[in-house]
Coordinates of C-alpha atoms in Angstrom, one line a residue:
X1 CA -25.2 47.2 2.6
X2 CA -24.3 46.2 6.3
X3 CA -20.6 44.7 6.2
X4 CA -20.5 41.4 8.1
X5 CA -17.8 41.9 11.0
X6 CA -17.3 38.2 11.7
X7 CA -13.6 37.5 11.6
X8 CA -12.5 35.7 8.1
X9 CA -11.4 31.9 7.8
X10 CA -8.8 33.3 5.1
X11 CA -5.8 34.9 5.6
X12 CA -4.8 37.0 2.0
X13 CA -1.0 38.2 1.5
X14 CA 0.5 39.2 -1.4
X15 CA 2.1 35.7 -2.9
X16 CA 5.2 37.3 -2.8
X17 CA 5.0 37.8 0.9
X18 CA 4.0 34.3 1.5
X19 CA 7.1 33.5 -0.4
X20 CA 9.5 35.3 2.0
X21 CA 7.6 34.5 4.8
X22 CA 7.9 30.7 3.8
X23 CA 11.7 31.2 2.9
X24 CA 12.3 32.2 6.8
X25 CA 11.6 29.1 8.0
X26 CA 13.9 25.7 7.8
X27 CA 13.6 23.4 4.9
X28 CA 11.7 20.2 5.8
X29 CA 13.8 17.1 7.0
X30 CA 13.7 13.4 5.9
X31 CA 12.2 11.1 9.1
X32 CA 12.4 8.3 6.6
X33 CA 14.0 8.8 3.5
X34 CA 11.2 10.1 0.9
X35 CA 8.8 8.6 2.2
X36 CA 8.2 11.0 5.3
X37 CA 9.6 14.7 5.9
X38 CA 9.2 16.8 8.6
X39 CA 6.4 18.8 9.3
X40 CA 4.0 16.0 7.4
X41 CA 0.6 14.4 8.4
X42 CA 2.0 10.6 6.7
X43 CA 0.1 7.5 6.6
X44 CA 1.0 4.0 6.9
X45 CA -0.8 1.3 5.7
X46 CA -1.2 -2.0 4.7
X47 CA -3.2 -5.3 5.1
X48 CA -3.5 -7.1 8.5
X49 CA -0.4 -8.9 10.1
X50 CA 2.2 -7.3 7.1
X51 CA 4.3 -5.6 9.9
X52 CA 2.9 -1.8 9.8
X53 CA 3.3 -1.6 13.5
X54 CA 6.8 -3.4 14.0
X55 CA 8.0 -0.9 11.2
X56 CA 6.4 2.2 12.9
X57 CA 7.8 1.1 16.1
X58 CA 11.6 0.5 14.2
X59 CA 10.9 4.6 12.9
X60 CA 10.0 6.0 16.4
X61 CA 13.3 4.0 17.4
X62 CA 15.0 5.4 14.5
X63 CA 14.2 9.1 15.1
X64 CA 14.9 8.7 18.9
X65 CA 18.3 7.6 18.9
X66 CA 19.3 9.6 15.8
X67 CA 20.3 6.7 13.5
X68 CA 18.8 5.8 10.3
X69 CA 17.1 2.2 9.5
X70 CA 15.7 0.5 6.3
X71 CA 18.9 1.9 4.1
X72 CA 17.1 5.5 4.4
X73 CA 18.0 8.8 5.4
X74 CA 17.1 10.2 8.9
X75 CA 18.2 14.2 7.8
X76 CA 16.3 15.0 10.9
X77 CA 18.3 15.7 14.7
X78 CA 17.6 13.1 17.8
X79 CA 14.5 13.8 19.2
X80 CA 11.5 12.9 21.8
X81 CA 8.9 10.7 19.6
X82 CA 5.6 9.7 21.4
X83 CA 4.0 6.4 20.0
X84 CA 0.4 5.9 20.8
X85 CA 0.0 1.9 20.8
X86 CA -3.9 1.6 20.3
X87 CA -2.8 -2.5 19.2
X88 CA -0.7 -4.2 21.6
X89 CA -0.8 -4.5 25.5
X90 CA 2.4 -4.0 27.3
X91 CA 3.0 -7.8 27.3
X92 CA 2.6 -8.0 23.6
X93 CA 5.3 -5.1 23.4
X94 CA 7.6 -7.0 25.6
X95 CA 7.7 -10.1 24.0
X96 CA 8.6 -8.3 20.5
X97 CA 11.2 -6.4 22.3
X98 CA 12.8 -9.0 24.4
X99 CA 14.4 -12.7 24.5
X100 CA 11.3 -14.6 25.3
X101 CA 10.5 -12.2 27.8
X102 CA 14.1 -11.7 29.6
X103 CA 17.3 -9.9 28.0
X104 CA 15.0 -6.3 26.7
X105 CA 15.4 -4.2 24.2
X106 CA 16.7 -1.1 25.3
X107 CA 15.6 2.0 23.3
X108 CA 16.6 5.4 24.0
X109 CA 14.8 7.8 26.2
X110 CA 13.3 9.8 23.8
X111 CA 10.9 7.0 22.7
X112 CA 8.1 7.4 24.6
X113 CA 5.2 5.0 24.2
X114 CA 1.3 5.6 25.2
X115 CA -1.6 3.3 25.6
X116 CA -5.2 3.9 26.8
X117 CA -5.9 4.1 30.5
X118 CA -9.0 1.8 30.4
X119 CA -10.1 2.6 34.1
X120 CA -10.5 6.2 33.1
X121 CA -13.5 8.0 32.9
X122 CA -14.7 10.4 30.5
X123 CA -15.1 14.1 32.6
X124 CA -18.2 16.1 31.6
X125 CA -16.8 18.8 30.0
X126 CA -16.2 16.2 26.9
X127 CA -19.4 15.3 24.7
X128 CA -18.0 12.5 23.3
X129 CA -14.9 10.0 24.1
X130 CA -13.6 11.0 20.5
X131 CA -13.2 14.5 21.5
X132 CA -11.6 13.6 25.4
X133 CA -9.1 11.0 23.1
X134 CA -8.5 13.9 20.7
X135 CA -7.8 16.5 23.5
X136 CA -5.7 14.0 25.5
X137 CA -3.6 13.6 22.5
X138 CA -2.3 17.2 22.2
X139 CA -1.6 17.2 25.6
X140 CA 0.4 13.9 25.7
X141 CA 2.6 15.7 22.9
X142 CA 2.9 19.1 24.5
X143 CA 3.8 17.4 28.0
X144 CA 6.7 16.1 26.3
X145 CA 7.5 18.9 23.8
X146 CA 8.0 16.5 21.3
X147 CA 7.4 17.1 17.7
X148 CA 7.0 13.6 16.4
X149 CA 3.8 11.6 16.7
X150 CA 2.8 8.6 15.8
X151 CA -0.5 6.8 15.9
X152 CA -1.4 3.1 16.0
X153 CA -3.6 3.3 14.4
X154 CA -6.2 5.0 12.9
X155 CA -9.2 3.0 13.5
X156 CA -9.0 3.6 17.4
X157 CA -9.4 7.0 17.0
X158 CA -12.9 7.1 15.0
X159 CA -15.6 4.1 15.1
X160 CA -16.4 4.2 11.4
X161 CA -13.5 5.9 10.1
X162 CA -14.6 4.5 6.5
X163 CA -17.1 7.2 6.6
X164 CA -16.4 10.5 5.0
X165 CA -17.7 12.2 7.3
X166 CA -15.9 10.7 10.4
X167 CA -12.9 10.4 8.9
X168 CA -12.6 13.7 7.7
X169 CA -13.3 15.1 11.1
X170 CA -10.5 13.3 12.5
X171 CA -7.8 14.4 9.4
X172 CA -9.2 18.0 10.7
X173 CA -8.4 17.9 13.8
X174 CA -4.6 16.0 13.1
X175 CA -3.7 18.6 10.2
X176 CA -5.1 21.4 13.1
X177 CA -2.8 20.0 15.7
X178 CA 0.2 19.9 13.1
X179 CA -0.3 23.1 11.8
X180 CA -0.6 24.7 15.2
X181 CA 2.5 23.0 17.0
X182 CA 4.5 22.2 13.9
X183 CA 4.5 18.4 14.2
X184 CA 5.0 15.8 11.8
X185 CA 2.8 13.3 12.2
X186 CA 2.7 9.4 11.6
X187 CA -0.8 7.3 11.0
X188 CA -0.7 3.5 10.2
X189 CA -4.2 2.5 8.5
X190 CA -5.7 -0.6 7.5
X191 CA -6.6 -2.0 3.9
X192 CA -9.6 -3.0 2.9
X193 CA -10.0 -6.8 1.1
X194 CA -7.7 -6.3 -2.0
X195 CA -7.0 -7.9 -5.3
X196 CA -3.1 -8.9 -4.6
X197 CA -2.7 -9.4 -8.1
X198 CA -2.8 -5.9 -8.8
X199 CA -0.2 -2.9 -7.7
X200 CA -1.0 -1.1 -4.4
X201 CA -3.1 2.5 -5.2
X202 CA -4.4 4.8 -3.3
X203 CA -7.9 3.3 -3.6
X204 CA -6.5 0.6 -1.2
X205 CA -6.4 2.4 2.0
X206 CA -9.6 2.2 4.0
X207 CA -12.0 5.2 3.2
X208 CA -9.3 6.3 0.9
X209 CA -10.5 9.3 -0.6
X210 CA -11.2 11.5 2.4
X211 CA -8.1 9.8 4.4
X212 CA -6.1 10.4 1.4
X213 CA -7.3 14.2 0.7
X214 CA -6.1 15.6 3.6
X215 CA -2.6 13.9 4.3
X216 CA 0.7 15.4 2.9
X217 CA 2.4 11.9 2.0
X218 CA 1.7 8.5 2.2
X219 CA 3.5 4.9 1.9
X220 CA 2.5 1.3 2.3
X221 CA 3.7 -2.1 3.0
X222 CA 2.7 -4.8 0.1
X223 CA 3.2 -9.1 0.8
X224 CA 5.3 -10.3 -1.9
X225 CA 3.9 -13.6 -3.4
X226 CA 7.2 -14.6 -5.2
X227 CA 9.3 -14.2 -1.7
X228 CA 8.1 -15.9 1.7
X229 CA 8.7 -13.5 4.3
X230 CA 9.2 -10.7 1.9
X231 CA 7.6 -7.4 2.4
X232 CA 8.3 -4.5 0.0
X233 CA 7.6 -0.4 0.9
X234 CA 6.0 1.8 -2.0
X235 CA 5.2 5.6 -2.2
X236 CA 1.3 6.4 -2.6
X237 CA 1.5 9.5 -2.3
X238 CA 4.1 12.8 -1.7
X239 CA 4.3 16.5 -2.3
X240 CA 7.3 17.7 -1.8
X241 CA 9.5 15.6 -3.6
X242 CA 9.1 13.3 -6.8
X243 CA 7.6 9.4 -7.1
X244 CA 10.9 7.9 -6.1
X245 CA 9.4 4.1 -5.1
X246 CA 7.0 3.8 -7.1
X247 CA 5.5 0.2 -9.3
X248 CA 9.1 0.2 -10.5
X249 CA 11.3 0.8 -7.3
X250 CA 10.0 -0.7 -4.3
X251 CA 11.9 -1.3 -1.6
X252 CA 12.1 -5.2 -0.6
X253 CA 12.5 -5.9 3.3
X254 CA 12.0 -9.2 5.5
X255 CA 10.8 -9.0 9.1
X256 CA 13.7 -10.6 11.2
X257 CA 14.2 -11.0 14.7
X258 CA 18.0 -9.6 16.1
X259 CA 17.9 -11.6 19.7
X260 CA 15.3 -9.2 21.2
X261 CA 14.7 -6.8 18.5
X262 CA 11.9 -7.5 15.5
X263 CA 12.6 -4.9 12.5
X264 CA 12.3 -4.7 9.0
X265 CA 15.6 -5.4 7.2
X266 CA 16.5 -4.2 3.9
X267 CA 16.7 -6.2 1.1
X268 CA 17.2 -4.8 -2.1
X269 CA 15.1 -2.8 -4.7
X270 CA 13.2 -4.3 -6.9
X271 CA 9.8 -3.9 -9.4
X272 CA 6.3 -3.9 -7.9
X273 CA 5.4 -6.8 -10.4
X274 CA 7.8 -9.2 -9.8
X275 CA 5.9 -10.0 -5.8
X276 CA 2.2 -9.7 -7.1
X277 CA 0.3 -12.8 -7.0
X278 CA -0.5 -13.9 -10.5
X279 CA -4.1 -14.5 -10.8
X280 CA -5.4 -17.8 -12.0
X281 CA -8.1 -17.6 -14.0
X282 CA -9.7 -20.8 -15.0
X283 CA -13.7 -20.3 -15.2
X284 CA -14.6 -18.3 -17.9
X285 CA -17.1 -16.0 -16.4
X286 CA -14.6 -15.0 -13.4
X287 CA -12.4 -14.2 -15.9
X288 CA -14.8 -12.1 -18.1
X289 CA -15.5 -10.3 -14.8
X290 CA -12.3 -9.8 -14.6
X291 CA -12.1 -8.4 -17.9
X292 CA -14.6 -6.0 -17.7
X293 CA -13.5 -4.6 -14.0
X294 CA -10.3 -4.2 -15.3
X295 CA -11.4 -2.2 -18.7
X296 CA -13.4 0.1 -15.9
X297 CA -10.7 0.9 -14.2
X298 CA -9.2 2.5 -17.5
X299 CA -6.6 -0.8 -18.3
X300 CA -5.5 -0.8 -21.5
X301 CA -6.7 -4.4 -23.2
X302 CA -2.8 -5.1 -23.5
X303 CA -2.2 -4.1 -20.0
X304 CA -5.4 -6.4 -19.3
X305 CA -4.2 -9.3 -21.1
X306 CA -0.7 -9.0 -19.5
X307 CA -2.1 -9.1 -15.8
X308 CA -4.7 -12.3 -16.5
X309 CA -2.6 -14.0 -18.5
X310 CA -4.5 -14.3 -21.2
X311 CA -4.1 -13.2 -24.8
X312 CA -5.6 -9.5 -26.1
X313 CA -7.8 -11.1 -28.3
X314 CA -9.4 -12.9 -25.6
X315 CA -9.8 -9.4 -23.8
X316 CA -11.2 -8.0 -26.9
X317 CA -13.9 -10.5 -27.6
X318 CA -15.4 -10.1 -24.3
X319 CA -15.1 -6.7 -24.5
X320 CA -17.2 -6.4 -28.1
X321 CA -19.6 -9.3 -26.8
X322 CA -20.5 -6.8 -23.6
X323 CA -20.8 -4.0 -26.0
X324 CA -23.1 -5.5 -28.5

């Protein structure tokens, strides 16, 4: 049998040798506490106007200047961050970052921030403005030989990024560009329409499963209901260290405004539960909906009574009458 001489997609060592190999290189660093290390592909996300890009903004400042925010640890040293601001126009920026225009916020050098040239057009050698976006990217970050990017947001970089297959071309070509310049990486997503009465999941970011596949860690922002203003943090997902705030642990934070500098601003911990909004259900048939979605979902009926208020012999009834 002829042997096929194309080169391999695998690379096989000994697990022992990967082990060493591994051991030879530095131990990743917190960027934001637990939420994002070093050397991660992270993403942010949350429902519209809940503050994902005045926090991603307040971690590129963080990492920049070398000093911690949100009561988190910044294990990492002060370094170049490039911020590519696919939401705001430079105006919009300013007047977050000023005194009603005058008096500016001054962040540190290292915080460099990016937006779209809108004059420029796409050269021929590109089939697509996706891939001219994707290529301009790695060279915006090599330009600067910085190892921190962060992307505002996700949406720009892919029309249709709830498709599989769009989205998991672009989460290709990020986890290729970390890999092969050892970058830790920051995307801020979207959520779909949600039930707020329920705790954030995975199954809340937009196109969730393919997004969600190929990222190392990932953390949202949730609205709290009980707390006007209130915002709280919560890990979705993580690898290299253990649920730390999760349903029962979120961190609680209010958007406030320091003269000429919006930021998140820690409150307190706090459970998940106590800022969800508590679902009133008064027609019978919404409620039986309700019921049965729920039971799907693999709810328990106590756990089903609990969250609509209602009592478990009420869930079981509706239950046996669907059943029958």
């Amino acid at each position: 049998m002829e042997q096929n001489t194309a080169p391999s997609l695998f690379q096989i060592k000994p697990a022992n040798e990967w082990l060493e190999e591994a051991n030879k290189r530095p131990i990743p660093k917190m960027l934001f506490g637990e939420f994002w290390f070093e050397s991660e592909l992270c993403i942010l996300f949350a429902d519209t106007n809940l503050g994902k890009s005045i926090l991603a903004v307040q971690i590129a400042n963080s990492i920049s200047s070398g000093y911690p925010t949100c009561g988190l640890q910044l294990e990492a040293e002060q370094q170049p961050v490039i911020y590519l601001d696919f939401e705001l126009s430079d105006k919009q920026f300013e007047c977050r970052y000023s005194e009603n225009y005058k008096n500016h916020f001054n962040f540190n050098p290292n915080f460099f921030r990016a937006e779209i040239e809108t004059a420029t057009k796409i050269p021929s050698t590109f089939e697509s403005f996706e891939a001219y976006l994707c290529e301009s990217i790695k060279n915006t970050v090599l330009s600067r030989s910085a190892k921190v990017l962060i992307i505002d947001n996700i949406s720009y970089l892919k029309n249709g990024t709830e498709k599989a297959s769009e989205a998991t071309t672009l989460m290709i070509f990020l986890n290729e560009l970390k890999k092969a310049h050892n970058l830790s990486i920051l995307v801020l997503a979207h959520t779909p329409k949600r039930d707020y009465s329920k705790p954030l999941s995975k199954n809340d970011l937009s196109g969730s499963k393919s997004l969600m596949n190929f990222c190392d860690s990932s953390f949202a922002i949730g609205q709290s209901f009980n707390a006007t203003g209130v915002r709280y943090l919560k890990q979705i997902k993580q690898r290299v260290v253990e649920e730390i705030y999760g349903t029962e642990n979120v961190i609680t934070c209010s958007i406030v405004k320091d003269v000429n500098y919006l930021h998140f601003k820690f409150n307190d911990y706090d459970n998940e539960l106590n800022h969800l909004k508590v679902s009133s259900i008064n027609d019978t048939d919404t409620r039986n909906e309700e019921i049965l979605s729920l039971k799907k979902e693999g709810h328990t009926n106590v756990a089903i009574a609990e969250m609509l208020k209602v009592s478990e012999g009420t869930v079981r009834n509706v239950l046996k009458k669907q059943n029958s």
